[in-house]
mmCIF file of C-alpha atoms in Angstrom:
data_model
loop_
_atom_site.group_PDB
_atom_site.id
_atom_site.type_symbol
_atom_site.label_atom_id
_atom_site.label_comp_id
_atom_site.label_asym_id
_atom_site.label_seq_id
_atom_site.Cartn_x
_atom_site.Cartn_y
_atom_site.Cartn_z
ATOM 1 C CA UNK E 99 0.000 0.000 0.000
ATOM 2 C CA UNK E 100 2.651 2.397 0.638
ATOM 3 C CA UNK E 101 3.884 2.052 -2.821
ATOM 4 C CA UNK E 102 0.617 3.873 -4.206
ATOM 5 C CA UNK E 103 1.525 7.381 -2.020
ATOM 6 C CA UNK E 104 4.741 6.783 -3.422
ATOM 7 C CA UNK E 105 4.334 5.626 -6.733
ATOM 8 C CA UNK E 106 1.533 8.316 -7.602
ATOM 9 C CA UNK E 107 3.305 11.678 -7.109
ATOM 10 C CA UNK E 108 6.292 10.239 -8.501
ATOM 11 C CA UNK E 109 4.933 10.263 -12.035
ATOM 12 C CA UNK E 110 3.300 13.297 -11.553
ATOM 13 C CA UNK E 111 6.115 15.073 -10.578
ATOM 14 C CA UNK E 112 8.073 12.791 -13.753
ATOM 15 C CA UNK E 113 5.321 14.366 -15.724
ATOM 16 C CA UNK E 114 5.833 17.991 -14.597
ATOM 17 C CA UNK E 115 9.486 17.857 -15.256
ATOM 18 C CA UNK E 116 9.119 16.362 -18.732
ATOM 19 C CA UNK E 117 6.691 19.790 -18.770
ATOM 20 C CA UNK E 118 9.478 21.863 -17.317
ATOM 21 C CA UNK E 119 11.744 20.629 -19.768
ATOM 22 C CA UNK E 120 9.673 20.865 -22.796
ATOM 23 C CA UNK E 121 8.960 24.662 -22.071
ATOM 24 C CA UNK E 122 11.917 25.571 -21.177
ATOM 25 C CA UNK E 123 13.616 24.140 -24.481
ATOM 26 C CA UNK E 124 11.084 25.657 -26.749
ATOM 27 C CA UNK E 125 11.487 29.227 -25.147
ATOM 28 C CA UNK E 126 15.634 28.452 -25.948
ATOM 29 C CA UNK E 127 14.695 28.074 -29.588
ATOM 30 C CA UNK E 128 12.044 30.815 -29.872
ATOM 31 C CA UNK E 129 15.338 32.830 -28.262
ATOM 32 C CA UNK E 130 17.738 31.474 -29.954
ATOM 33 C CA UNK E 131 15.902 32.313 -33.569
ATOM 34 C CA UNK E 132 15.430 35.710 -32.456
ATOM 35 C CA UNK E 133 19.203 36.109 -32.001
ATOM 36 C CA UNK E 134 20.170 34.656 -34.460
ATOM 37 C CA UNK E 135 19.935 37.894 -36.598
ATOM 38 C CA UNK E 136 18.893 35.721 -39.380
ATOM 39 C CA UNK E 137 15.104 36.846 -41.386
ATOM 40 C CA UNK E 138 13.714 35.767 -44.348
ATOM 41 C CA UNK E 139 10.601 36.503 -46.552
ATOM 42 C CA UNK E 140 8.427 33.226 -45.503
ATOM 43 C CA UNK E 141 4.913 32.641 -46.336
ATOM 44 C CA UNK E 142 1.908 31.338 -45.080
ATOM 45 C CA UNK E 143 0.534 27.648 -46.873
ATOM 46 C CA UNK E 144 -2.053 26.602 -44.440
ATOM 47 C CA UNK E 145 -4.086 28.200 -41.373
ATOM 48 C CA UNK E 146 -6.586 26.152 -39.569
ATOM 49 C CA UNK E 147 -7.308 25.324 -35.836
ATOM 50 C CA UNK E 148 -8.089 22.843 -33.490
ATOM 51 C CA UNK E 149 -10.285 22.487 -30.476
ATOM 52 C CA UNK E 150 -10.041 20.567 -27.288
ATOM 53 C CA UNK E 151 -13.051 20.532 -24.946
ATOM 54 C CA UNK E 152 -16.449 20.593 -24.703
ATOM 55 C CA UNK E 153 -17.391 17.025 -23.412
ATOM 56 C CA UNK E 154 -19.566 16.757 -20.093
ATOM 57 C CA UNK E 155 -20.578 20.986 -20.247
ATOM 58 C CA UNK E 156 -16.581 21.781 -20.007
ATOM 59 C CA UNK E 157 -15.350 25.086 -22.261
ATOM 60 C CA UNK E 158 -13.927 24.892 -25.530
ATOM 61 C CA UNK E 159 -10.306 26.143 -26.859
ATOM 62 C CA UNK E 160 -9.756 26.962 -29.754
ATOM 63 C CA UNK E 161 -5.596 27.063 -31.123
ATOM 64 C CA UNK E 162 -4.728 28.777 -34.356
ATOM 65 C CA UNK E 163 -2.071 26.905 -36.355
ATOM 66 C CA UNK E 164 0.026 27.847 -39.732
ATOM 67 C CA UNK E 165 1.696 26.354 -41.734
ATOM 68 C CA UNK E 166 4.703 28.220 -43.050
ATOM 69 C CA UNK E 167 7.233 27.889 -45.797
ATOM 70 C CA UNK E 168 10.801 29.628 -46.686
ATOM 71 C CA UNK E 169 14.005 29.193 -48.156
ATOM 72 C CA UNK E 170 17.173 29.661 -45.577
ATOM 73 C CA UNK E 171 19.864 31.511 -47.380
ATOM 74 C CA UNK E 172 22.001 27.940 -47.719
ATOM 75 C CA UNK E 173 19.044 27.302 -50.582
ATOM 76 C CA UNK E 174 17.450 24.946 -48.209
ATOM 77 C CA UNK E 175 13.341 24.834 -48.051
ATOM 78 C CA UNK E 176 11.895 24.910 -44.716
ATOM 79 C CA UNK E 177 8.143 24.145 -43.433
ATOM 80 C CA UNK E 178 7.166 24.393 -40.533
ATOM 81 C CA UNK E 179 4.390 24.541 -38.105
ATOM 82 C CA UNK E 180 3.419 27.066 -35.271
ATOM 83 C CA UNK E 181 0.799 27.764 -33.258
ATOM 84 C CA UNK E 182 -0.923 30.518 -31.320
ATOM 85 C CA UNK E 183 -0.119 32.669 -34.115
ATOM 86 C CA UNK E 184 -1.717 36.267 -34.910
ATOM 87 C CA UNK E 185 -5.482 35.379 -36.981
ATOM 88 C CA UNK E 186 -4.692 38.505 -39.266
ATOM 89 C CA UNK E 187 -2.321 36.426 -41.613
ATOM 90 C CA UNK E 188 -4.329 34.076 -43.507
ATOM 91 C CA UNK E 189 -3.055 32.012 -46.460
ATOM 92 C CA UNK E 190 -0.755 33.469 -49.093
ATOM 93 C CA UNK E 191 0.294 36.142 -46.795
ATOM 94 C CA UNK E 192 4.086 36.994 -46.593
ATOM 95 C CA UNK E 193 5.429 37.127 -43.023
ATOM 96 C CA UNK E 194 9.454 37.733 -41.531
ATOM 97 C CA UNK E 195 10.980 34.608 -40.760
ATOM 98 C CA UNK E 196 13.387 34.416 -37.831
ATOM 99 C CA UNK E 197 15.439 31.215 -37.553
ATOM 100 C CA UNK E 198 18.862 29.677 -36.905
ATOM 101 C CA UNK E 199 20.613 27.534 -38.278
ATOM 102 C CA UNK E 200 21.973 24.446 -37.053
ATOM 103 C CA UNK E 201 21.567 20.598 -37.652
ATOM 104 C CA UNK E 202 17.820 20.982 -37.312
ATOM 105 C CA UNK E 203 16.566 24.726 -38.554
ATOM 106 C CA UNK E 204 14.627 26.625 -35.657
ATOM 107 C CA UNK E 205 12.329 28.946 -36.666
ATOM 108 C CA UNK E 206 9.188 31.273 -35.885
ATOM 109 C CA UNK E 207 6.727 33.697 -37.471
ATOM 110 C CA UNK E 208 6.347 35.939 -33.999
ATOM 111 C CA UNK E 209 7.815 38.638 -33.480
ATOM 112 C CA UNK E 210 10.399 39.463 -31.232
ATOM 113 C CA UNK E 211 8.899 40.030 -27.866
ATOM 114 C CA UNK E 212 11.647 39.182 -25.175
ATOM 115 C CA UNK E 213 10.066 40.140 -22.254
ATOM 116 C CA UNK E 214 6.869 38.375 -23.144
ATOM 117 C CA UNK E 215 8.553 35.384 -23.685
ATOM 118 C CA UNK E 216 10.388 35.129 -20.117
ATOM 119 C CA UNK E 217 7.184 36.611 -18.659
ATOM 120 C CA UNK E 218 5.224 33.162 -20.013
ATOM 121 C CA UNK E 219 8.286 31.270 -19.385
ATOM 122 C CA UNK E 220 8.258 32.076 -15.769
ATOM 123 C CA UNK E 221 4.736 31.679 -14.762
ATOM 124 C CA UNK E 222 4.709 28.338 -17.009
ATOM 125 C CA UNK E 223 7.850 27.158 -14.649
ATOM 126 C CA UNK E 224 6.459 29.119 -11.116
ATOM 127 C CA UNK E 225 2.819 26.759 -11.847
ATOM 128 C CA UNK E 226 4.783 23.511 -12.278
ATOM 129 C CA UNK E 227 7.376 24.485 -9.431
ATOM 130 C CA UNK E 228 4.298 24.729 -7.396
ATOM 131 C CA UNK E 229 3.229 21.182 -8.336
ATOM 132 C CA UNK E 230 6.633 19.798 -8.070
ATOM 133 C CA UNK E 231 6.688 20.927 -4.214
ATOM 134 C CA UNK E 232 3.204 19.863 -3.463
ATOM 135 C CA UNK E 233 4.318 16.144 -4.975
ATOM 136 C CA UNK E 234 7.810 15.867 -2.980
ATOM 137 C CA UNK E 235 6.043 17.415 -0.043
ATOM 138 C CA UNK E 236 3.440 14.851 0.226
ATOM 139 C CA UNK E 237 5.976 12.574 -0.037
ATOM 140 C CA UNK E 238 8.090 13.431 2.531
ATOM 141 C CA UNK E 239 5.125 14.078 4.546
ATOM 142 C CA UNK E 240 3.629 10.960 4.290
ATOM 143 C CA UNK E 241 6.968 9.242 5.239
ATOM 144 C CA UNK E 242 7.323 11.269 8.525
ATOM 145 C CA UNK E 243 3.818 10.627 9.431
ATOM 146 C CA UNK E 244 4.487 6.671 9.207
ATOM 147 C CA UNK E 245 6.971 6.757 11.294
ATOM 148 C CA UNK E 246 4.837 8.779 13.610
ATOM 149 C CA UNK E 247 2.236 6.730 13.638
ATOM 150 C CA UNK E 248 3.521 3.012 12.718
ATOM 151 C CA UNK E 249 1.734 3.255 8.844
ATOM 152 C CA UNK E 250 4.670 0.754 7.637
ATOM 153 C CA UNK E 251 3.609 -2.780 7.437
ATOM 154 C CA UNK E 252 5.806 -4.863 10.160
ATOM 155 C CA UNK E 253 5.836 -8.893 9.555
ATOM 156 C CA UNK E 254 3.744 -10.544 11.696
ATOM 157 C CA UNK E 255 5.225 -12.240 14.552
ATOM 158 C CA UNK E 256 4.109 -15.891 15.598
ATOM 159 C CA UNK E 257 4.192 -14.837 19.183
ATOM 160 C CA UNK E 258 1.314 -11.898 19.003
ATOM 161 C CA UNK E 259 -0.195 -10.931 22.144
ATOM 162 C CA UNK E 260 -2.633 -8.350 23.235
ATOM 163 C CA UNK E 261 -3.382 -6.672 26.672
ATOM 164 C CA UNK E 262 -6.588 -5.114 26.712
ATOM 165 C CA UNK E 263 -7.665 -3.740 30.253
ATOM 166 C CA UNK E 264 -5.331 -6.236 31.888
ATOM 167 C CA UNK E 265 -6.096 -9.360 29.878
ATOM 168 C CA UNK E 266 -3.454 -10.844 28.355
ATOM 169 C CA UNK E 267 -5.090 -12.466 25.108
ATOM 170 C CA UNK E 268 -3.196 -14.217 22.430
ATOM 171 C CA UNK E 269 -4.566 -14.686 18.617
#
């Protein structure tokens, strides 16, 4: 049994650092196109969105997606996919490209909004800090409060006996 309050928050909290992780690398990329210093003309294929919601009276989001398309100045074609973006461009539009280069091409349609991005970054990584804390804590409270109160499962002696107002009774 004690596995379960052990077991339980330890994937959660797995789950919120793969979260941590994920977040923080994207918000390296967005950066790292951005300072790159690298643009080009790119332009937009495809727009459409996708919901997520709406069973059992719950709300329904909406996300914006494009699709984007543009040629890196090695000659290279690049498509990629990003979402959240503005709903003014639609398809055809031309947009400013901001990548980097490397083994795999980063790149984003946004604009450059540094502050923004560390602003998101940081209450992304304060909510799943919080999390993180509540799982360990219950952990390590849990733990104490075995020892406290004998939760831990102790083999069972052969030799068991009970006093119970004076009476010595054995199972």
């Amino acid at each position: 049994m004690d596995v379960l309050f052990y077991l339980v928050p330890s994937l959660i909290l797995a789950v919120v650092l793969f979260g941590a992780y994920r977040v923080v690398r994207r918000s390296l990329q967005i950066r790292s196109a951005w300072s790159s210093g690298l643009t080009a003309e790119g332009r937009c294929l495809r727009m459409f969105t996708t919901t997520h919601g709406g069973s059992n009276d719950t709300s329904v989001r909406t996300t914006l997606h494009h699709v984007y398309e543009f040629t890196a100045r090695d000659g290279q074609t690049v498509r990629f996919e990003e979402e959240d973006g503005p709903g003014t461009i639609l398809e055809g539009d031309f947009v400013t490209v901001y990548y980097a280069e490397g083994r795999d091409v980063v790149a984003t349609a946004k604009e450059p909004r540094r502050a923004r991005l560390a602003a998101s970054t940081g209450a992304i990584l304060a909510f799943l800090g919080v999390a993180a804390v509540f799982c360990i804590g219950f952990m390590v409270t849990y733990n104490q409060m075995s020892d406290v109160f004998g939760f831990e499962e102790t083999p069972s002696d052969t030799n068991d006996t009970v006093v119970i107002d004076g009476v010595t009774m054995t199972p």
